[in-house]
Tab-separated table of C-alpha atoms in Angstrom:
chain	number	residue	atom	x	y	z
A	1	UNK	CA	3.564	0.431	-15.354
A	2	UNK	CA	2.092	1.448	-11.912
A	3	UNK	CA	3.153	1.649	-8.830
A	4	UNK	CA	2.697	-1.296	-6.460
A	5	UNK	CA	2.369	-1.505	-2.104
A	6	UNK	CA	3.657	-4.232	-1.231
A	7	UNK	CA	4.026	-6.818	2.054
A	8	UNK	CA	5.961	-3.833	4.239
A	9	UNK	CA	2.450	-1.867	4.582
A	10	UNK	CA	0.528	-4.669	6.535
A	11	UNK	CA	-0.373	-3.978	10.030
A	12	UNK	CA	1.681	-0.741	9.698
A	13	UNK	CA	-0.794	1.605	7.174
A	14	UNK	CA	0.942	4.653	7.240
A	15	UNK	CA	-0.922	7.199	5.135
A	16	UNK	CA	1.919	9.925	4.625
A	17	UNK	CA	2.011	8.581	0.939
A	18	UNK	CA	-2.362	9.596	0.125
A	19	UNK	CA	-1.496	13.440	0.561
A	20	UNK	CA	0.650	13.641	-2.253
A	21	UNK	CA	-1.041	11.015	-5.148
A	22	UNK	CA	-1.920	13.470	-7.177
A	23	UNK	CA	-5.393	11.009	-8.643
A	24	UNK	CA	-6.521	9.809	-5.349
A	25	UNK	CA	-5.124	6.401	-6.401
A	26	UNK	CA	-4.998	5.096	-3.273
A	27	UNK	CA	-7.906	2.914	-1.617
A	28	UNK	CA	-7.543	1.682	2.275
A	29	UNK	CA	-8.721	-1.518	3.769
A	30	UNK	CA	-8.633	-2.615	7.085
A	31	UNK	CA	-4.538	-3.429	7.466
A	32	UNK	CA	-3.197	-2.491	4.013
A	33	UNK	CA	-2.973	0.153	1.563
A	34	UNK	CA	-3.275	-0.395	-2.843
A	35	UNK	CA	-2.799	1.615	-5.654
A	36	UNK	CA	-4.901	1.338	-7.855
A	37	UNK	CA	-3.330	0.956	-11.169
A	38	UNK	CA	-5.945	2.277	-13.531
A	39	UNK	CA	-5.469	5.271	-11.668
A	40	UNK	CA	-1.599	5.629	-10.678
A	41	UNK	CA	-0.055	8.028	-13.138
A	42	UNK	CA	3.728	6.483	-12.306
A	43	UNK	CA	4.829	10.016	-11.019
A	44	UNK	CA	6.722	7.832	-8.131
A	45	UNK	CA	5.784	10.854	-5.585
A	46	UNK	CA	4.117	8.631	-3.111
A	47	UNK	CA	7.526	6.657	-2.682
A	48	UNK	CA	9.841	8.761	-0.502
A	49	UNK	CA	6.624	9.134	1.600
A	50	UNK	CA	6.386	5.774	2.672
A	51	UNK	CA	8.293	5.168	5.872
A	52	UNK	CA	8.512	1.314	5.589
A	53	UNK	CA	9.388	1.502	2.127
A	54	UNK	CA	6.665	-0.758	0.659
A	55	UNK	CA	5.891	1.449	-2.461
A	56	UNK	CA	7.430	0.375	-5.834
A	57	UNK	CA	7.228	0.886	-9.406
A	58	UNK	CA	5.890	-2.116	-11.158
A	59	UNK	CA	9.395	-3.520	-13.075
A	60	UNK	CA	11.104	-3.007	-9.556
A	61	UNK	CA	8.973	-4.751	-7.448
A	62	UNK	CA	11.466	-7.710	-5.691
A	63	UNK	CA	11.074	-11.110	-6.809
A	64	UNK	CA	9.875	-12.190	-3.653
A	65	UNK	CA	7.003	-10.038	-3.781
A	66	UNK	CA	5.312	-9.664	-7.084
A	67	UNK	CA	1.628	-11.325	-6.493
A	68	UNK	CA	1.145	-7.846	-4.893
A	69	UNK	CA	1.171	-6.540	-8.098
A	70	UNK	CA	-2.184	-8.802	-8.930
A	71	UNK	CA	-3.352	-8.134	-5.115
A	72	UNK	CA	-3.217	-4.249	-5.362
A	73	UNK	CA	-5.279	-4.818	-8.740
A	74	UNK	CA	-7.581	-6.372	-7.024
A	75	UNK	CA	-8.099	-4.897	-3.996
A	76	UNK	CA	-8.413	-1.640	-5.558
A	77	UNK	CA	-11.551	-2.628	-6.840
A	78	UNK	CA	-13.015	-3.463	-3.647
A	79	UNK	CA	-11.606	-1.354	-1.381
A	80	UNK	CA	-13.028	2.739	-1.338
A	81	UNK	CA	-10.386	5.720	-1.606
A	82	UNK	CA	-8.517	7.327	0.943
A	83	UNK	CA	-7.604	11.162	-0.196
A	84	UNK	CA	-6.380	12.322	3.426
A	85	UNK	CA	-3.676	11.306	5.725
A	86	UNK	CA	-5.356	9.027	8.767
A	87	UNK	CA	-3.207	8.122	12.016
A	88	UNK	CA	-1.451	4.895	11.592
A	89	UNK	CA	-2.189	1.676	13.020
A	90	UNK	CA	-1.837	1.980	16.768
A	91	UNK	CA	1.077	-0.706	16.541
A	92	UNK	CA	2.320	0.046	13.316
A	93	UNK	CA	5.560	1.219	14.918
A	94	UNK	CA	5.661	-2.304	16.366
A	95	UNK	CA	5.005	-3.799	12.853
A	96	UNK	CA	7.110	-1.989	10.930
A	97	UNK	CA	10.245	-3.851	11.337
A	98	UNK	CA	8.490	-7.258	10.538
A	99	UNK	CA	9.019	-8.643	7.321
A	100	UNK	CA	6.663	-11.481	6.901
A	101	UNK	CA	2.871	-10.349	7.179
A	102	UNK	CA	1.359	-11.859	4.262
A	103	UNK	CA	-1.569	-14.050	6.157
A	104	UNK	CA	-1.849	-11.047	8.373
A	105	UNK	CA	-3.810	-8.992	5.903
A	106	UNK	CA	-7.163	-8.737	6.195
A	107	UNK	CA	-9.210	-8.306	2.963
């Protein structure tokens, strides 16, 4: 099972968590952060990273949230990596306490 972003990163994109993926498994759009799951190697390292807390494994992502599972899929596929920590958004301090983003993300 791979690890999943979920809702928490939109608008927010911290990259603290790239640095440590040890297989470059993450790819960036314009708002939002995936893993990509043919690449995550479930090490969990990229977790504790996360300020917002919008990494999970797979079998712990909340109810609530689980067609970000499918999303991060396919995003990954269309999105290129990100290997290096980037400055956040400019707001993303703003964003981070907001919990529902969903039609905020832009593809």
């Amino acid at each position: 099972m791979t690890f999943v972003v979920t809702e928490s990163c939109i608008r927010c994109k911290y990259t603290d968590c790239v640095d440590v993926c040890p297989t470059d498994a993450f790819r960036e759009g314009p708002n939002f952060l995936v893993i990509a799951p043919d690449d995550c190697i479930d090490c969990g390292v990229c977790v504790p990273e996360c300020p917002v807390q919008a990494i999970y494994a797979g079998e712990d992502v909340p109810p609530d949230q689980q067609d970000f599972t499918a999303l991060n899929a396919e995003l990954a596929q269309q999105w290129k990596p990100i290997t290096r920590t980037k400055p956040a958004l400019p707001d993303a301090d703003a964003w981070a306490a907001v919990a529902a983003k969903r039609d905020l993300l832009q593809r």
